[in-house]
Coordinates of C-alpha atoms and ligand atoms in Angstrom, one line a residue:
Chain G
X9 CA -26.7 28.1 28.1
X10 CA -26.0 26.3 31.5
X11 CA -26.3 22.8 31.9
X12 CA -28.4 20.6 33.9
X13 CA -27.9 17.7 36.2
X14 CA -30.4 14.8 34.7
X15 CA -30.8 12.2 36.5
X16 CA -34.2 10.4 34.7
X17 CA -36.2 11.7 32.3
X18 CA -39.9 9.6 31.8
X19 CA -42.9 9.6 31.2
X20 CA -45.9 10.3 30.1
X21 CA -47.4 8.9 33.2
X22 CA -49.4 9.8 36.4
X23 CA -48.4 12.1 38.7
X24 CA -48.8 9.6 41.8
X25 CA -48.9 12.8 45.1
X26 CA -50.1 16.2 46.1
X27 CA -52.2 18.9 44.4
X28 CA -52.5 17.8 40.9
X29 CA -52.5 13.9 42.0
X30 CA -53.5 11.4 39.0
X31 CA -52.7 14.2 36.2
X32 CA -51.0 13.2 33.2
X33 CA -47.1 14.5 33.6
X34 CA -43.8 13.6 32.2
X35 CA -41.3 13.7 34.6
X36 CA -37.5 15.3 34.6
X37 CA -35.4 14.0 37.7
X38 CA -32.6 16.3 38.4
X39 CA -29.4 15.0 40.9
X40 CA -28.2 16.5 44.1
X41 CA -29.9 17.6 47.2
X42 CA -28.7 19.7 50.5
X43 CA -30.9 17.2 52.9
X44 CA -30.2 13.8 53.9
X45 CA -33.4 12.6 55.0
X46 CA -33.3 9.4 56.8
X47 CA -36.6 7.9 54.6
X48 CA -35.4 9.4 51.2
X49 CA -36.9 7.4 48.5
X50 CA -34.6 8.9 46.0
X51 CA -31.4 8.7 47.7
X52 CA -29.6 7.6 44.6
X53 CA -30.1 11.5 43.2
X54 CA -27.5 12.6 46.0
X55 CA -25.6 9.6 47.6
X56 CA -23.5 8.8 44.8
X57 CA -24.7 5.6 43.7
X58 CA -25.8 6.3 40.4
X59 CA -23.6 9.4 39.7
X60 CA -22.4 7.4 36.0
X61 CA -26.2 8.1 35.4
X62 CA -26.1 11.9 35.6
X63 CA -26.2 13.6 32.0
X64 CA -25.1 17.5 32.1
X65 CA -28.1 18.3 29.8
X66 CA -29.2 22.0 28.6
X67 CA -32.8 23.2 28.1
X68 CA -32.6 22.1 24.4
X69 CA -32.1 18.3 25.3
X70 CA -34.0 18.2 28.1
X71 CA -37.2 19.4 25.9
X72 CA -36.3 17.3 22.8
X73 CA -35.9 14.2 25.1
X74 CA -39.4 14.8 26.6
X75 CA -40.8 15.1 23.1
X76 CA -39.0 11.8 21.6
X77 CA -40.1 10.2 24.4
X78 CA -44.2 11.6 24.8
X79 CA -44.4 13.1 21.7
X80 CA -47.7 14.9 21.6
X81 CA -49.4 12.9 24.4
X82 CA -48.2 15.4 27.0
X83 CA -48.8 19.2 27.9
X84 CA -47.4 18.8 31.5
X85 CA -44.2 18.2 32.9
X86 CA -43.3 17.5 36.7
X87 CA -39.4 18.5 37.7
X88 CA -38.4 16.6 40.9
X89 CA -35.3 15.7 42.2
X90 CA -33.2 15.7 45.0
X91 CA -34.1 19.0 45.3
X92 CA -34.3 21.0 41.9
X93 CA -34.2 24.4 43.5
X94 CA -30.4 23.9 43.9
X95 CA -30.7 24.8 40.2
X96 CA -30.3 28.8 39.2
X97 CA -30.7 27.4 35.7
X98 CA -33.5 25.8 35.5
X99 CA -35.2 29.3 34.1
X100 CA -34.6 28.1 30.3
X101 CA -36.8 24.7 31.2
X102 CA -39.5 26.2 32.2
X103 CA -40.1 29.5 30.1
X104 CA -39.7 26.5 26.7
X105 CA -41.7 24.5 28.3
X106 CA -44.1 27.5 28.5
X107 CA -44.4 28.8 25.3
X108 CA -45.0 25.2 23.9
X109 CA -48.2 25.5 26.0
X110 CA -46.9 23.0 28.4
X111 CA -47.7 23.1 32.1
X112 CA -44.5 23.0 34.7
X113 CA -44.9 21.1 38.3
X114 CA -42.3 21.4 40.9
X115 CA -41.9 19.5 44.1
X116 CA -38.8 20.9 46.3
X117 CA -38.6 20.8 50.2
X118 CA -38.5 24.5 51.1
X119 CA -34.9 25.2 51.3
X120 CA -34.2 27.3 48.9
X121 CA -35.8 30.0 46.3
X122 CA -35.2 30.8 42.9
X123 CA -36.8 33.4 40.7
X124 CA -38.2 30.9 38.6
X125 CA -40.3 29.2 41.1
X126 CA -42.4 32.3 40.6
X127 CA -43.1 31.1 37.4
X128 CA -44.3 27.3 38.2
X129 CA -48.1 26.5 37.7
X130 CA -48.2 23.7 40.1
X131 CA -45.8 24.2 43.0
X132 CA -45.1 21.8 45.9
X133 CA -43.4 22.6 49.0
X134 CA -42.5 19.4 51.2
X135 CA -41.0 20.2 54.1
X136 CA -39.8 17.6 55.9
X137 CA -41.2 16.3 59.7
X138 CA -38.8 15.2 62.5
X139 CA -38.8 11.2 61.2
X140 CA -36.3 12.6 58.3
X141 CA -33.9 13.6 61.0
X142 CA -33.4 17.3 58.8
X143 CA -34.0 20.2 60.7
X144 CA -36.4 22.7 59.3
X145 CA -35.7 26.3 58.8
X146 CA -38.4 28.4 59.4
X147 CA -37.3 31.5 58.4
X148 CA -36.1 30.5 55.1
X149 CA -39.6 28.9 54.7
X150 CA -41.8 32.1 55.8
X151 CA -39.4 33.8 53.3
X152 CA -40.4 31.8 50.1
X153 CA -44.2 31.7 51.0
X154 CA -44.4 35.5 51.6
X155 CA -42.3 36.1 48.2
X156 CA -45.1 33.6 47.1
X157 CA -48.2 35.3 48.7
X158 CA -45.9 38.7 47.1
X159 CA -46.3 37.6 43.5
X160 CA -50.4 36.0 44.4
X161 CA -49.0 32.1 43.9
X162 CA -50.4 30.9 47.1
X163 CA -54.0 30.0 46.3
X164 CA -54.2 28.5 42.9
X165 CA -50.1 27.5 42.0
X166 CA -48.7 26.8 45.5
X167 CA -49.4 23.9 47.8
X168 CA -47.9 22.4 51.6
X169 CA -47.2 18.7 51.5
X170 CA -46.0 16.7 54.9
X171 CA -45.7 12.9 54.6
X172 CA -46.3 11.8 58.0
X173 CA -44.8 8.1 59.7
X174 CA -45.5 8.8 63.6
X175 CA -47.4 10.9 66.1
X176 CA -44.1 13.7 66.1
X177 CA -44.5 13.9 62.8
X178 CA -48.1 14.7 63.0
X179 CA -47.8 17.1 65.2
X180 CA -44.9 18.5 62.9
X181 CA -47.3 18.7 60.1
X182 CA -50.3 21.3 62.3
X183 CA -47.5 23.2 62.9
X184 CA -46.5 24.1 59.4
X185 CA -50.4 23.9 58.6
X186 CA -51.6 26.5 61.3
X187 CA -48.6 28.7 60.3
X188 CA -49.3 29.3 56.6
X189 CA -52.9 28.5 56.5
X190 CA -53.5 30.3 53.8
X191 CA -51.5 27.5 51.6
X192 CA -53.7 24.4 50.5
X193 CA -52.2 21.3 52.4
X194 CA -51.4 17.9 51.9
X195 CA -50.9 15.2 54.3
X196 CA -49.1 11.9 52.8
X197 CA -48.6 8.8 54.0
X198 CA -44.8 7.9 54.6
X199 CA -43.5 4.7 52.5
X200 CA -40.6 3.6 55.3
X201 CA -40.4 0.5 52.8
X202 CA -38.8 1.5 49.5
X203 CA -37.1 -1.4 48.8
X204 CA -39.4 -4.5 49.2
X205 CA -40.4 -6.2 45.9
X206 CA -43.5 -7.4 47.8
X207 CA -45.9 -5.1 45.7
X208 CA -49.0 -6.8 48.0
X209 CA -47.7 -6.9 50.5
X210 CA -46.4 -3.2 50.4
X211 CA -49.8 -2.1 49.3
X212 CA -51.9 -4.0 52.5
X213 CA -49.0 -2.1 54.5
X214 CA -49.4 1.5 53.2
X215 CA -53.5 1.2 53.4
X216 CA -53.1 0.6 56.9
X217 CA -50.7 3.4 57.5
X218 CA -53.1 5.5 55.5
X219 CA -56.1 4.3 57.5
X220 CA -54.0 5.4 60.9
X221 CA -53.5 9.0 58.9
X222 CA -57.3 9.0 57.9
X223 CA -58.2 8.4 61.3
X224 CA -56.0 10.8 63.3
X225 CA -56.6 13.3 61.1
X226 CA -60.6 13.0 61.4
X227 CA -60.2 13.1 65.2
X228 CA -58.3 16.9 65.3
X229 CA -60.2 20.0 64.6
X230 CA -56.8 21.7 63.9
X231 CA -57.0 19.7 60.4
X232 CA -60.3 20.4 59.3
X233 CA -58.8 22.1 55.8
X234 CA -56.4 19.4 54.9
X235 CA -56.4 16.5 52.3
X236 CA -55.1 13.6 52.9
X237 CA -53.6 11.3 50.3
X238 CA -51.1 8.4 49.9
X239 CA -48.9 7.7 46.6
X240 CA -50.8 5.9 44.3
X241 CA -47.9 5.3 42.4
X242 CA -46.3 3.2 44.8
X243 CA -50.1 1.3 44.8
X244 CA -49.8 0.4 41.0
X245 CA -45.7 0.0 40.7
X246 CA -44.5 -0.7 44.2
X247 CA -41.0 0.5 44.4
X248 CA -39.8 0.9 40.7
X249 CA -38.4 3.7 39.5
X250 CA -39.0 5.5 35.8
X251 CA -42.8 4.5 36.0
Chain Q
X26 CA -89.3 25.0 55.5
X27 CA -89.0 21.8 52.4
X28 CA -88.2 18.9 53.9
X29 CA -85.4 16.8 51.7
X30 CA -85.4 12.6 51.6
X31 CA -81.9 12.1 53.5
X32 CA -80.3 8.4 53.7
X33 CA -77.1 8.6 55.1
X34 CA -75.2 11.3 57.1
X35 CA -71.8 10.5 58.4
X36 CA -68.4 11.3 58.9
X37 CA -66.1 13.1 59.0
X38 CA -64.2 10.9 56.5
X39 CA -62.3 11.6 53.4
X40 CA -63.6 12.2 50.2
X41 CA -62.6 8.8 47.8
X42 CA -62.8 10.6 44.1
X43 CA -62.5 13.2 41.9
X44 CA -62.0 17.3 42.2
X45 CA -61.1 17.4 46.1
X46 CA -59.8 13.6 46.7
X47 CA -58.2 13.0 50.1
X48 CA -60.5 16.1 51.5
X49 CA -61.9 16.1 55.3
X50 CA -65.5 16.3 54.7
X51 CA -68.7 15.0 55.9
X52 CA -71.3 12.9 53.5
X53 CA -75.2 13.9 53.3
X54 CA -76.7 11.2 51.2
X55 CA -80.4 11.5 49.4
X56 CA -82.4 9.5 48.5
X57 CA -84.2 9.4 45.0
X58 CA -82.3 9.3 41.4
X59 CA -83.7 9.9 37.8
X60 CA -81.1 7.3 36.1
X61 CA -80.7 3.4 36.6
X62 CA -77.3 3.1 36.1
X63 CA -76.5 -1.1 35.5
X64 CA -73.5 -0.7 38.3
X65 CA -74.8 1.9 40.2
X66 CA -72.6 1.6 43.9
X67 CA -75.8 3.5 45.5
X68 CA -78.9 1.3 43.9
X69 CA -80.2 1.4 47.6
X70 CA -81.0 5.4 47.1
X71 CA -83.9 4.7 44.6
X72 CA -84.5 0.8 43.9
X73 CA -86.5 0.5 47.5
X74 CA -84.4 -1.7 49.4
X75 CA -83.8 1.0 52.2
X76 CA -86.9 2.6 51.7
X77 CA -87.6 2.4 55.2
X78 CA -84.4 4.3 56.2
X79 CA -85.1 7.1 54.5
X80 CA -86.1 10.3 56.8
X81 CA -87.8 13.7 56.1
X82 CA -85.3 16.2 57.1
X83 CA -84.9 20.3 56.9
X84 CA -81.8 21.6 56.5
X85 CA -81.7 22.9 59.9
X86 CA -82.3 18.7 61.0
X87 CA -79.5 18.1 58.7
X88 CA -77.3 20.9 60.1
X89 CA -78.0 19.4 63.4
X90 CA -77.2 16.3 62.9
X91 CA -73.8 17.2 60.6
X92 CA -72.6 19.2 64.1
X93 CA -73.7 16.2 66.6
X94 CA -71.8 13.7 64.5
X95 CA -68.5 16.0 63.8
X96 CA -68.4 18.9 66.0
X97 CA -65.8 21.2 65.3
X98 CA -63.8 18.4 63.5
X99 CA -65.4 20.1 60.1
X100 CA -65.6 22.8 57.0
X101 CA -66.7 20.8 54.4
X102 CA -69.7 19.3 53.2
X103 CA -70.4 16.7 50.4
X104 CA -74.1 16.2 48.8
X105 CA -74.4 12.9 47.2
X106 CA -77.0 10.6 46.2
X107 CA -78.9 9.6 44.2
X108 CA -79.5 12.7 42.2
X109 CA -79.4 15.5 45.0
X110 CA -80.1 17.8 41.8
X111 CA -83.7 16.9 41.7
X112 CA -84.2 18.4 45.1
X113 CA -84.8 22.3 44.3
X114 CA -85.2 22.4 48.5
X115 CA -81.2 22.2 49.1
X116 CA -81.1 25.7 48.5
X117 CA -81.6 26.2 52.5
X118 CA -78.8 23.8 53.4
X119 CA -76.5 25.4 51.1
X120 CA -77.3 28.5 52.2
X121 CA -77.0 27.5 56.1
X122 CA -73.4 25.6 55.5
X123 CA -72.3 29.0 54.2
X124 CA -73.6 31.0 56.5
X125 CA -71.5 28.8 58.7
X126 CA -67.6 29.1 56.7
X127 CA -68.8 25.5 55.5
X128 CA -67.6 24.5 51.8
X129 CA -70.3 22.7 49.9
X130 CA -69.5 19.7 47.3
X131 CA -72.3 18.1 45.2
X132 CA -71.9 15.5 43.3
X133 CA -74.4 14.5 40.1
X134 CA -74.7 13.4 36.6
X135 CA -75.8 16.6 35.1
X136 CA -79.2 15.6 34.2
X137 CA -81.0 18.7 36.1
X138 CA -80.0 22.3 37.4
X139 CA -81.0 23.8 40.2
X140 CA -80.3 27.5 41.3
X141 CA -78.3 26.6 44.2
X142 CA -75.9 24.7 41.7
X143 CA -74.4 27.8 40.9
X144 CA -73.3 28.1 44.8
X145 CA -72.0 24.8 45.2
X146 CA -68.0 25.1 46.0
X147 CA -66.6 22.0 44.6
X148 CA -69.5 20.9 42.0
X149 CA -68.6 17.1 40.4
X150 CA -70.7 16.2 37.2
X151 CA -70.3 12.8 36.3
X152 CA -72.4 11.9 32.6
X153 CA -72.8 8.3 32.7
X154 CA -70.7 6.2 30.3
X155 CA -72.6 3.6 27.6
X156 CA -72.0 0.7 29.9
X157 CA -74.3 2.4 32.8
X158 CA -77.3 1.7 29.7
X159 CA -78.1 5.0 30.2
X160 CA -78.6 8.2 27.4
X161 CA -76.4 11.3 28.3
X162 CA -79.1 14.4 27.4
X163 CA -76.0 16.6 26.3
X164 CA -78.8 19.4 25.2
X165 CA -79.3 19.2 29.4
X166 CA -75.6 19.1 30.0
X167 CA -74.6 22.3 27.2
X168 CA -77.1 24.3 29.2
X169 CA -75.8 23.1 32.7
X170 CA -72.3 23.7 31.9
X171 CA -73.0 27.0 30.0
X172 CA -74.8 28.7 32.8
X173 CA -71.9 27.2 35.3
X174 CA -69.6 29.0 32.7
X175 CA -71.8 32.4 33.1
X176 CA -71.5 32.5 36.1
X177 CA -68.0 31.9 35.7
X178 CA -68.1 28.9 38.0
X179 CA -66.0 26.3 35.4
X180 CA -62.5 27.0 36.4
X181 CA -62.5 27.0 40.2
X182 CA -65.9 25.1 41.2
X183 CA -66.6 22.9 38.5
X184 CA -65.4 19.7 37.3
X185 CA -66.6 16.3 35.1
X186 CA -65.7 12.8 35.9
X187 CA -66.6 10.2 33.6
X188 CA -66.1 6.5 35.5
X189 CA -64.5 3.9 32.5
X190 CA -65.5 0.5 32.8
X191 CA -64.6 -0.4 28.8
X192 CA -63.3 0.8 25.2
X193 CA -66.6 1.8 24.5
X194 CA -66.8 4.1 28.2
X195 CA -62.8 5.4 27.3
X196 CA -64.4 6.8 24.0
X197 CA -67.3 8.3 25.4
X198 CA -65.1 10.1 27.9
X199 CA -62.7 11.2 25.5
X200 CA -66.3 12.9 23.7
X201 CA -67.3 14.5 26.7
X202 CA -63.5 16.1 27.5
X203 CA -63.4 17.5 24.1
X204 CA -66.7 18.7 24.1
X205 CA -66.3 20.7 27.6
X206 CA -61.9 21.4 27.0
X207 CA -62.1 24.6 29.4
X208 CA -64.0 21.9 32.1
X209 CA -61.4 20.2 34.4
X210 CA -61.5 16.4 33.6
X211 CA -61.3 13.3 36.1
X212 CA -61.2 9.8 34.6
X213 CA -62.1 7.2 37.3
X214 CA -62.0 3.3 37.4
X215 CA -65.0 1.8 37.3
X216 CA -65.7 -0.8 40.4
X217 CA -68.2 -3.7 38.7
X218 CA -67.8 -5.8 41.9
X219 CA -69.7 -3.5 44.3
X220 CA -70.3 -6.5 46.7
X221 CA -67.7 -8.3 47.2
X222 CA -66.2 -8.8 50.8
X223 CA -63.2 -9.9 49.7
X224 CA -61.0 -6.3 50.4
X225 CA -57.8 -8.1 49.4
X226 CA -58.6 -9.1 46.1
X227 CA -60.9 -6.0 45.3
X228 CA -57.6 -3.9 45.6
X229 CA -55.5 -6.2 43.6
X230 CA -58.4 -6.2 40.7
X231 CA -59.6 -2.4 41.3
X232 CA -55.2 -1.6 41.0
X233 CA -55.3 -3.5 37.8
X234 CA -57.9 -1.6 35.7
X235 CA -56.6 1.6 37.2
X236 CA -52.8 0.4 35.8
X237 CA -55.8 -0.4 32.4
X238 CA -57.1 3.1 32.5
X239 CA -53.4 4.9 33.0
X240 CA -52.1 3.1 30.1
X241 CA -55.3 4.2 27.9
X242 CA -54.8 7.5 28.4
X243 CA -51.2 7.7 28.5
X244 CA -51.1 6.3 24.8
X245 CA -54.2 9.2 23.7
X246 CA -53.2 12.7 22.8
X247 CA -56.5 13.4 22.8
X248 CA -56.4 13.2 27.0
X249 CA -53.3 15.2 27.8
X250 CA -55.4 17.3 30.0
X251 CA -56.8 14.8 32.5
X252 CA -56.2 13.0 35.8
X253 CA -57.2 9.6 36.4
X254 CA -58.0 8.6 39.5
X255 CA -59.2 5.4 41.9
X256 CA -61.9 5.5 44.4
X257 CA -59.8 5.4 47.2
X258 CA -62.5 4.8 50.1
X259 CA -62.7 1.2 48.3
X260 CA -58.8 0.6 48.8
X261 CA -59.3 1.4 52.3
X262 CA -62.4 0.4 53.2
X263 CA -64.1 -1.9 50.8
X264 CA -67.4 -1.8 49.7
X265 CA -68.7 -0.9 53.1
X266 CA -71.6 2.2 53.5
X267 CA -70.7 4.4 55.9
X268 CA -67.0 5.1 55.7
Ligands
SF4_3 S1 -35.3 16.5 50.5 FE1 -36.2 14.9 49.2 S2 -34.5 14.2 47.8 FE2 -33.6 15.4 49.5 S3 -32.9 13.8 51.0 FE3 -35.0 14.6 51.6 S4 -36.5 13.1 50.6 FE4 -34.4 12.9 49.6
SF4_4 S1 -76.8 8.5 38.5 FE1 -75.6 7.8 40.2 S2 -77.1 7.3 41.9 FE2 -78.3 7.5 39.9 S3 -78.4 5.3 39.1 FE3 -76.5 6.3 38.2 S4 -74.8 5.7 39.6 FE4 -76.8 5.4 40.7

């Protein structure tokens, strides 16, 4: 059975973003990512500074670990990353996960498919807006939402999510919107703070880039089927990681 | 053509709560409401104080007035209240905001059903907790959510939010969600300080007893299947009407 790069595995809490925001979720962190985004808020899953933290873990452990740690106070699970779809063997996860009745969420920038992403019940796809300095590739991206739209995914398992820090980004973000409308969408407000330990500080900060997103958003009949959110996570635990 | 008691109609904004938070929509607000809840956030819909502002409208006023206010910058509707459900006339507005590609939410405590219920696209029932002082008729609410789940409008259209103030609100919540399992469930803090100016501290208060209500339901296995959720509108914009 292949192994698994594990990076953090917590919970039960919220999920704090996107299409299932507030649901009760453990979460499994997996290292290693092909972007480099200039914002990344978990740069420490590729840049090497807490590789002595990764565990080579198989399905097995990965399951018992979420049940020693949420018991039976949990029938959904979030796998994040980096970007988990570097993973071919992440299959094992989530078909266990499955037939213990437990719900699989997976948030991954668009940059890669695997034939297990068919099989995800809540499926993110964040790719990233000009401010990360990564360059989007389109084709790749129409590939994995027409494979999606293939296998009927798109309306009830798949969703868009674009944080958003300036006006390019914006703009970035009707772009991917008008071009797979079909997909529900998420607009999120970009944290460019993620190491401050001034939680009120940090929270007066993101309302008010939230209430510039709010606004914008209201003002352009491009984004009339949208849903605008920020990370509520980051309200309640500022920048701490494992909550 | 009925003519329906209408208080507020603005936007667009974004929806604060529940099924479709963070959604683009514009806000129809009626007057009139069968309960007295103690913390009601709209006692100005039925206790008198704005009985002046209150206007006679048809749906086609109200579909007028929705276009003035937010042109093409629009495709979703929310009803709220008050008790919009005691109004058997919204069957026309319904009916026109359709017509029109238009998604209709409503928003009520399940005391009453109406026809046009069973066309609403995003339909939140929120049963009022003990601390409201109020007495949930679940008799009412079996036969509401049973003809919702004839028409096989539960999975998609439907959903129940119970606002927690308490233990004793927690417990009744945890009742109604295992009562109505195949219902999707919102849990939302509870704001007892609906008039406070004071936006800063509101947040810091309102961000506590949602940290409160997360850990709650974190520790219960009987609430794996939730999400628990702020009103957002009051991070952002306080306890102003309008927004
Ligand atoms: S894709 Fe995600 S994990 Fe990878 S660098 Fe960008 S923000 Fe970080
Ligand atoms: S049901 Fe809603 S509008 Fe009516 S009194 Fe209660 S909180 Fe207020």
């Amino acid at each position: 059975m292949s192994k698994l790069p594990v990076l953090e595995i917590f919970g039960p809490t919220i999920q704090g973003e996107g299409m299932v925001i507030g649901r009760k979720t453990m979460f499994v962190r997996t290292a290693g990512c092909d972007y480099r985004c200039s914002w990344c808020d978990s740069a420490f899953t590729w840049d090497g500074s807490a590789k002595d933290e990764i565990r080579k873990m198989s399905a097995d452990d990965i399951f018992n670990e979420l049940k020693e740690l949420g018991g039976t106070r949990f029938n959904h699970v979030t796998i994040s990353g980096g970007n988990p779809a570097l993973l071919a063997g992440m299959d094992a996860l989530v078909e266990q996960l499955h037939d213990h009745s437990i719900e699989v969420a997976l948030e991954t920038q668009g940059s890669k498919w695997q034939d297990w992403m068919g099989n995800i019940d809540d499926l993110t796809i964040s790719p990233k807006p000009p401010s990360s300095m990564m360059k989007t590739d389109f084709g790749k991206l129409d590939a994995i939402i027409n494979e999606l739209r293939s296998q009927d995914r798109v309306e009830k398992h798949t969703s868009l999510k674009v944080v958003v820090f300036n006006d390019e980004d914006f703009e970035y973000a009707v772009h991917v919107h008008e071009r797979y409308p079909d997909v529900p969408f998420f607009l999120q407000v970009g944290n460019d703070d993620t190491s401050t330990a001034d939680d009120d500080n940090l929270t007066r900060d993101l309302l008010n880039k939230y209430e510039w997103l709010i606004n914008k958003t209201m003002e352009d009949a491009r984004m009339n089927n949208v849903r605008v959110l920020p990370q509520l996570h980051t309200f309640v635990w500022g920048n701490s990681r494992g909550v």
